Structures are given as C-alpha cells and as structure tokens.
PDB file of C-alpha atoms and ligand atoms in Angstrom:
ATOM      1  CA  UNK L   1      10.516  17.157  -5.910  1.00 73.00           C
ATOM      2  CA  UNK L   2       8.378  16.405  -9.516  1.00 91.00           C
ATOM      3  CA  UNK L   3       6.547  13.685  -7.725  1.00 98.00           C
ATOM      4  CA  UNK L   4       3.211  13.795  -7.828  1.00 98.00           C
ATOM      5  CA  UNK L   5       2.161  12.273  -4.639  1.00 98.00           C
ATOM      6  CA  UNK L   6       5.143  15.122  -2.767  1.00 98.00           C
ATOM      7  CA  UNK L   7       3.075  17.461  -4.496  1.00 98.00           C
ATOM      8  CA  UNK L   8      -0.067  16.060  -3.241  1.00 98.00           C
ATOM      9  CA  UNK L   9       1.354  15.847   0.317  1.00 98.00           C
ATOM     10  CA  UNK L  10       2.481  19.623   0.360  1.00 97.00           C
ATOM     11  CA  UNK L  11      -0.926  20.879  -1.295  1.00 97.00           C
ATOM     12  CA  UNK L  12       0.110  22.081  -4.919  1.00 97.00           C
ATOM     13  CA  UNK L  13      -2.365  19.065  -5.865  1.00 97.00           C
ATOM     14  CA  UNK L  14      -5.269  18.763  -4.544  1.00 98.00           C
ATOM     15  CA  UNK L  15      -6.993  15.859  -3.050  1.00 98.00           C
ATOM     16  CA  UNK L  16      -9.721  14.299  -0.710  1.00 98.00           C
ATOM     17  CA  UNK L  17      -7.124  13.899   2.651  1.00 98.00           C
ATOM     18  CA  UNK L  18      -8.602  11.547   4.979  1.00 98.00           C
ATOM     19  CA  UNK L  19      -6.093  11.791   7.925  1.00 98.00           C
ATOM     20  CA  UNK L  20      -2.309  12.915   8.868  1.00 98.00           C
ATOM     21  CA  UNK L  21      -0.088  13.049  10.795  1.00 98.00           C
ATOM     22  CA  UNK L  22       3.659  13.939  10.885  1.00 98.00           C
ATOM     23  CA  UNK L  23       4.784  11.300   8.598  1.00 98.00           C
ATOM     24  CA  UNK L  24       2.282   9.738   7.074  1.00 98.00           C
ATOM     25  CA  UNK L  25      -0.766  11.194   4.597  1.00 98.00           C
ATOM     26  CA  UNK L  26      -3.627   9.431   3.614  1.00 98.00           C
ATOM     27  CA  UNK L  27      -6.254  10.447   0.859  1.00 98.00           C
ATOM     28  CA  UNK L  28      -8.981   8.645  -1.470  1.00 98.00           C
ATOM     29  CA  UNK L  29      -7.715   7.117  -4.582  1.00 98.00           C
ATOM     30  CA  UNK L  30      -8.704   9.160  -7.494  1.00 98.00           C
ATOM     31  CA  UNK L  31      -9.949   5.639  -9.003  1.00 98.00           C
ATOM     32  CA  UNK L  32     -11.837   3.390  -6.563  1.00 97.00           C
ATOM     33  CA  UNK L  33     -11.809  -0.131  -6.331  1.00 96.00           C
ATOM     34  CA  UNK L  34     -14.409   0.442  -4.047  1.00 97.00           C
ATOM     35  CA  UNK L  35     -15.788   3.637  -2.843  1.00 97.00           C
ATOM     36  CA  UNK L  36     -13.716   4.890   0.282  1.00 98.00           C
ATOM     37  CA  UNK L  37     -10.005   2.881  -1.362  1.00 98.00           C
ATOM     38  CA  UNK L  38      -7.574   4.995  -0.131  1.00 98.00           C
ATOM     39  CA  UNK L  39      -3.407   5.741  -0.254  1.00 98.00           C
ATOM     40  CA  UNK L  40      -1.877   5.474   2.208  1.00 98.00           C
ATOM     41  CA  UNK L  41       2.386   7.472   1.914  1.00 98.00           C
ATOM     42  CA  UNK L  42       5.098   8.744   3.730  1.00 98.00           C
ATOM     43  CA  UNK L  43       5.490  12.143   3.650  1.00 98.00           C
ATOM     44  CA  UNK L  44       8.780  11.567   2.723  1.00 98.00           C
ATOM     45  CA  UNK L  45       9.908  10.488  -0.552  1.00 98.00           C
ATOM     46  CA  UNK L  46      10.785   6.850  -0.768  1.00 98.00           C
ATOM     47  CA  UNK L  47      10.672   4.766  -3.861  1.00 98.00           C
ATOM     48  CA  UNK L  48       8.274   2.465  -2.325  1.00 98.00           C
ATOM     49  CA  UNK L  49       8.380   0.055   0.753  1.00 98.00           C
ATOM     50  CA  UNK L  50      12.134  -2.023  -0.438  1.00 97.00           C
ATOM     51  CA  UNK L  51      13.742   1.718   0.147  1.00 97.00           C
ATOM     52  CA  UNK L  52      11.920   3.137   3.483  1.00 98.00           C
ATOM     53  CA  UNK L  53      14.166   3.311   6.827  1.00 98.00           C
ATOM     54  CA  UNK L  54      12.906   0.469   9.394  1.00 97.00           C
ATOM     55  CA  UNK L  55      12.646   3.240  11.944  1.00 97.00           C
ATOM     56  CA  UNK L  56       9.445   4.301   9.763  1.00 97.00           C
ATOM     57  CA  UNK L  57       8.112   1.113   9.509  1.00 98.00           C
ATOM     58  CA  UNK L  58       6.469   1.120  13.222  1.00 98.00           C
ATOM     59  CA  UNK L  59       4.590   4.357  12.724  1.00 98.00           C
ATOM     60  CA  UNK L  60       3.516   3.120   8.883  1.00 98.00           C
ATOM     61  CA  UNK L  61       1.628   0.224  10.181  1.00 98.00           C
ATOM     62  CA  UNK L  62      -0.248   2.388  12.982  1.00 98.00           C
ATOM     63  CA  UNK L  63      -1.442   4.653  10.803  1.00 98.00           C
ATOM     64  CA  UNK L  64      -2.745   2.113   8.655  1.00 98.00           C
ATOM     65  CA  UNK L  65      -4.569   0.055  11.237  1.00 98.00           C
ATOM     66  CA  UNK L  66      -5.809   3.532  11.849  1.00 98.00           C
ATOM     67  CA  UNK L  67      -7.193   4.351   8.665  1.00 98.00           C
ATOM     68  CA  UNK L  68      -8.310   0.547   7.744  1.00 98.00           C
ATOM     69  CA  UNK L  69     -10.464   1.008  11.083  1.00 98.00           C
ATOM     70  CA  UNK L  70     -12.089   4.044   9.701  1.00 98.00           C
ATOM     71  CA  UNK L  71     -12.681   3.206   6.188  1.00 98.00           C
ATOM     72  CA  UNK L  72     -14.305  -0.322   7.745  1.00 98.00           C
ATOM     73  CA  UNK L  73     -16.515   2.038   9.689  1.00 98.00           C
ATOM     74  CA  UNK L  74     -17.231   4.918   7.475  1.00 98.00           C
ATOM     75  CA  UNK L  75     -18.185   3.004   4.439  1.00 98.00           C
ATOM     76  CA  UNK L  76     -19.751   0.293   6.341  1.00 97.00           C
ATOM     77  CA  UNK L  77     -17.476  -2.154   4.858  1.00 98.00           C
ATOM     78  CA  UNK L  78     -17.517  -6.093   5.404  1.00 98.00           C
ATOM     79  CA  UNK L  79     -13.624  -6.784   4.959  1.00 98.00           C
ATOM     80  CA  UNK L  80     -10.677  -4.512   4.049  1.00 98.00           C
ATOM     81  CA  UNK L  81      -7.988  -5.732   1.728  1.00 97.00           C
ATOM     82  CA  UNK L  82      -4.251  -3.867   1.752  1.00 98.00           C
ATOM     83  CA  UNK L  83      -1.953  -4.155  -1.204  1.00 97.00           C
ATOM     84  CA  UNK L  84       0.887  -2.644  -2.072  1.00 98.00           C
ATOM     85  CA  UNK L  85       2.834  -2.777  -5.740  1.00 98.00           C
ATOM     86  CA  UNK L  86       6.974  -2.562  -5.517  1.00 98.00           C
ATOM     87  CA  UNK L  87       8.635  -2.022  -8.905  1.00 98.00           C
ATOM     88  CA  UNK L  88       6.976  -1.634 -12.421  1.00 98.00           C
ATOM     89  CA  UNK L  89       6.974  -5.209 -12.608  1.00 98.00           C
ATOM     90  CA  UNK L  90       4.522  -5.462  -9.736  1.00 97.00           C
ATOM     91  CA  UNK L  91       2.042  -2.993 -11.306  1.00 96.00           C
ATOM     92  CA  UNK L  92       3.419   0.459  -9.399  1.00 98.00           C
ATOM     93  CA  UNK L  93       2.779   3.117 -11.436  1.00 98.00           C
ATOM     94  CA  UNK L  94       3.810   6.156  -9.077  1.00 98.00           C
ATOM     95  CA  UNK L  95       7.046   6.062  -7.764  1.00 98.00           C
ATOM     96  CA  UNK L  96       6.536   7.063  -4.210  1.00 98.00           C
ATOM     97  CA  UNK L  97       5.628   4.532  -1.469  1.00 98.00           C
ATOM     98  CA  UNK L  98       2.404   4.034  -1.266  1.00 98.00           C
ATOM     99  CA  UNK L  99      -0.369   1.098   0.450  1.00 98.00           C
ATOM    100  CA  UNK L 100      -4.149   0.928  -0.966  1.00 98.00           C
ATOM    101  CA  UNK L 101      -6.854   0.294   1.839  1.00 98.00           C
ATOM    102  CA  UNK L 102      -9.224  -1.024   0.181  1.00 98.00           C
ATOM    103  CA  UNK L 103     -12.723  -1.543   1.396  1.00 98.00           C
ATOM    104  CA  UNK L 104     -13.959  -5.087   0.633  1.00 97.00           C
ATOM    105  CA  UNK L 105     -17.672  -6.127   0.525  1.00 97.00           C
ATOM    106  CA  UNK L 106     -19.748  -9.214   0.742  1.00 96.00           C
ATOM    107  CA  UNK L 107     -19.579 -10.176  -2.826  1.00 93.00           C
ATOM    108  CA  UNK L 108     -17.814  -7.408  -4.115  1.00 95.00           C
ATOM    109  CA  UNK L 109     -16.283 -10.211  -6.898  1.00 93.00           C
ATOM    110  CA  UNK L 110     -12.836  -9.199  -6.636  1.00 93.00           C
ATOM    111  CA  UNK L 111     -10.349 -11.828  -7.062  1.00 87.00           C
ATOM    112  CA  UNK L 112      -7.121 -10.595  -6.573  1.00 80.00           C
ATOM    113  CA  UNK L 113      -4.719 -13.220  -7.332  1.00 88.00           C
ATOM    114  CA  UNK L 114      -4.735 -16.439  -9.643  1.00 90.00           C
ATOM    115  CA  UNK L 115      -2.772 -19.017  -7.898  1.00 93.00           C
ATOM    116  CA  UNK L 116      -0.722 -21.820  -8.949  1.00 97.00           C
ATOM    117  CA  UNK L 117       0.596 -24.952  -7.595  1.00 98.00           C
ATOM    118  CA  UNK L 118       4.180 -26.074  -7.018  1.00 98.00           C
ATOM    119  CA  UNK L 119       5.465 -28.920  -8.276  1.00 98.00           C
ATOM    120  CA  UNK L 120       7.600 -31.654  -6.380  1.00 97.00           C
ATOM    121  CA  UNK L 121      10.256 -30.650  -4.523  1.00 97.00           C
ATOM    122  CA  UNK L 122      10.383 -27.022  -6.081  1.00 98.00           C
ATOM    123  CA  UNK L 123       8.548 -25.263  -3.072  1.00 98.00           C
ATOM    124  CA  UNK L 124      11.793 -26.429  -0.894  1.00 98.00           C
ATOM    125  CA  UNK L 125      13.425 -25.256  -3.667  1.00 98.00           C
ATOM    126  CA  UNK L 126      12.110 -21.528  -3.295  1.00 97.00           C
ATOM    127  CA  UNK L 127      11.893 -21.676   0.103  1.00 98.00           C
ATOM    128  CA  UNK L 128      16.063 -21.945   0.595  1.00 98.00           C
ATOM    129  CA  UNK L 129      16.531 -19.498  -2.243  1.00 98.00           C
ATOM    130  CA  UNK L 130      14.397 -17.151   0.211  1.00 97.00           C
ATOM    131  CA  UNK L 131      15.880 -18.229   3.378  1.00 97.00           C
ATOM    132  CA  UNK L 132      19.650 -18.046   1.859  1.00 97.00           C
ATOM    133  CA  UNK L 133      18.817 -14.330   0.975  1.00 97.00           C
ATOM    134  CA  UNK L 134      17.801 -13.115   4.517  1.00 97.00           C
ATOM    135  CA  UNK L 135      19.623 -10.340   5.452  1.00 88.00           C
TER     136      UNK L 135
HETATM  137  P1  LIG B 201      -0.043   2.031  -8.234  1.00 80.35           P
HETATM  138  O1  LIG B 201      -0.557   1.461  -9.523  1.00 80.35           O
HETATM  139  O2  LIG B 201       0.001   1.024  -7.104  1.00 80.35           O
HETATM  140  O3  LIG B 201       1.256   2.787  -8.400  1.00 80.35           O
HETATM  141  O4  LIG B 201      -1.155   3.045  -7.764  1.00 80.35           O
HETATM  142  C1  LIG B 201      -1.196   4.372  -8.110  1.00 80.35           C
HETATM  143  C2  LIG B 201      -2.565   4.846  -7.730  1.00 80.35           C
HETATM  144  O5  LIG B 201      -2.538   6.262  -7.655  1.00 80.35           O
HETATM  145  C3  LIG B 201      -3.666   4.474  -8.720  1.00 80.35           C
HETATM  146  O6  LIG B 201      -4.635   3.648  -8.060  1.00 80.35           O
HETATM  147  C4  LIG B 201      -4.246   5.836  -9.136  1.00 80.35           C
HETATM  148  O7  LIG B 201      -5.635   5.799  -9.280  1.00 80.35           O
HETATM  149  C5  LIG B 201      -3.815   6.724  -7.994  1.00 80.35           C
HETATM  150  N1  LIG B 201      -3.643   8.129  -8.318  1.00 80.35           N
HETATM  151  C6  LIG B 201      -2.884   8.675  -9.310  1.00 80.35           C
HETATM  152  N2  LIG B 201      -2.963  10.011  -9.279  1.00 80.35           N
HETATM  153  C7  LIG B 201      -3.768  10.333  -8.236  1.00 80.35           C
HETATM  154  C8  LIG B 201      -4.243  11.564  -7.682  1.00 80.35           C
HETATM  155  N3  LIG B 201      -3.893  12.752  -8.189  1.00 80.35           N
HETATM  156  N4  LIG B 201      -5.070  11.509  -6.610  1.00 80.35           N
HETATM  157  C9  LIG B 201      -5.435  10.330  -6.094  1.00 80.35           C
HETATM  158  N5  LIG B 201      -5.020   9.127  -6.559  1.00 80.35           N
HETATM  159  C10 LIG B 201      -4.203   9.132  -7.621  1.00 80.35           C
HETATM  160 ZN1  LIG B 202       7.225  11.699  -3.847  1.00 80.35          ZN
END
C-alpha cells in the first residue's frame, strides 16, 4: 500500500524503531515535540482509531503503556502526554492510525488545548446528543 507509515512498518523507509511486536510498531517522530516523542501504529492499515477492529484495541493500549514507560525512563521525563488526531479536521496529516507519546517536562510550556466554557443548559445539551449516539 502507498502509505507511508506501511512503508515505514515493512522497511522501504527508514526510521529510528523503538519497539515491536506483532501488531504494533513504534518509532521516533521525525519532528519532536520533545526529544524521545514517538508513533505509536498498527501494523495494519487502518485509517486511524474510528476504523480499527475492537479486538485490536486491548493489545494497542499495552503496547503503549509499554512504550510511555520507556520513553518516561529513557529520556528521564517528568510527565508523558498521548494524543491522537482523527480526521483532517483534527489535525491528522497521515492517514494511518497512529498515537504520539510524548515526553512532557517540568516546564516544558506546552499548552495543548484552549478551553472554553459552556453556557446554561447547553452542556446537558451535548451531553444527550452524545449519550443518544452510543452505539
Ligand atoms: P499527524 O499530524 O497526527 O497526522 O502526525 C503525523 C506525524 O508524522 C507528524 O508528527 C510527523 O512529524 C510524523 N512523520 C511524518 N513522516 C515521518 C517519518 N518518515 N518518520 C517519522 N515521523 C514522521
Ligand atoms: Zn498505512
């Protein structure tokens, strides 16, 4: 498949792996946040996390506790922050699943989200919109 990140995962682009295992690759970003921010992806293709199987879900999370662990060790970070971006909208740029680890310090300055507040009555609003959507 033309995806860069399949490409990645079978070797025909190189990068700095920093663990696998059958389903799941992780390697360093190839633009920190912080030094040691890493990807976290399936090995299969999947969009991104709205289109992955719930049976892979189990062994996703593992790996990343795995990795966060590491990357809190190895770089001698303070905090770790995970994000993931689903859709254009939310900022993904490469269309295959993918978390960042990234390692947070003490006063590192990054602020990751402005917040707002809602106004009366609208947060039950949202909320049953949410709830009325489970599936
Ligand atoms: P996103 O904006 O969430 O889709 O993140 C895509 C990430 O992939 C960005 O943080 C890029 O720096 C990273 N990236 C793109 N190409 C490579 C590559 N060849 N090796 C490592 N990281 C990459
Ligand atoms: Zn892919």
């Amino acid at each position: 498949m033309d995806c860069i990140f399949c490409k990645i995962v079978r070797g025909e682009i190189p990068s700095n792996k920093v663990y696998e295992n059958k389903n799941f690759f992780a390697f360093l970003d190839i633009g920190p946040v912080n030094r040691g921010h890493t990807l976290i992806i399936p090995k299969k293709h999947y969009k991104n996390l709205l289109e992955m199987p719930e049976e892979e879900l189990k062994g996703y999370m593992e790996a990343i506790q795995k990795v966060s662990k590491a990357i809190l060790q190895g770089v001698n970070a303070d905090g770790i922050s995970i994000n993931m971006s689903n859709e254009p909208a939310a900022g993904q740029v490469v269309m295959h699943a993918h978390f960042h680890i990234i390692p947070r310090l003490k006063n590192d300055g990054l602020k990751l989200w402005p917040q707002s507040r809602y106004k009366e009555g609208e947060a039950e609003e949202i909320k049953n919109k949410i709830t009325n959507s489970l599936e």
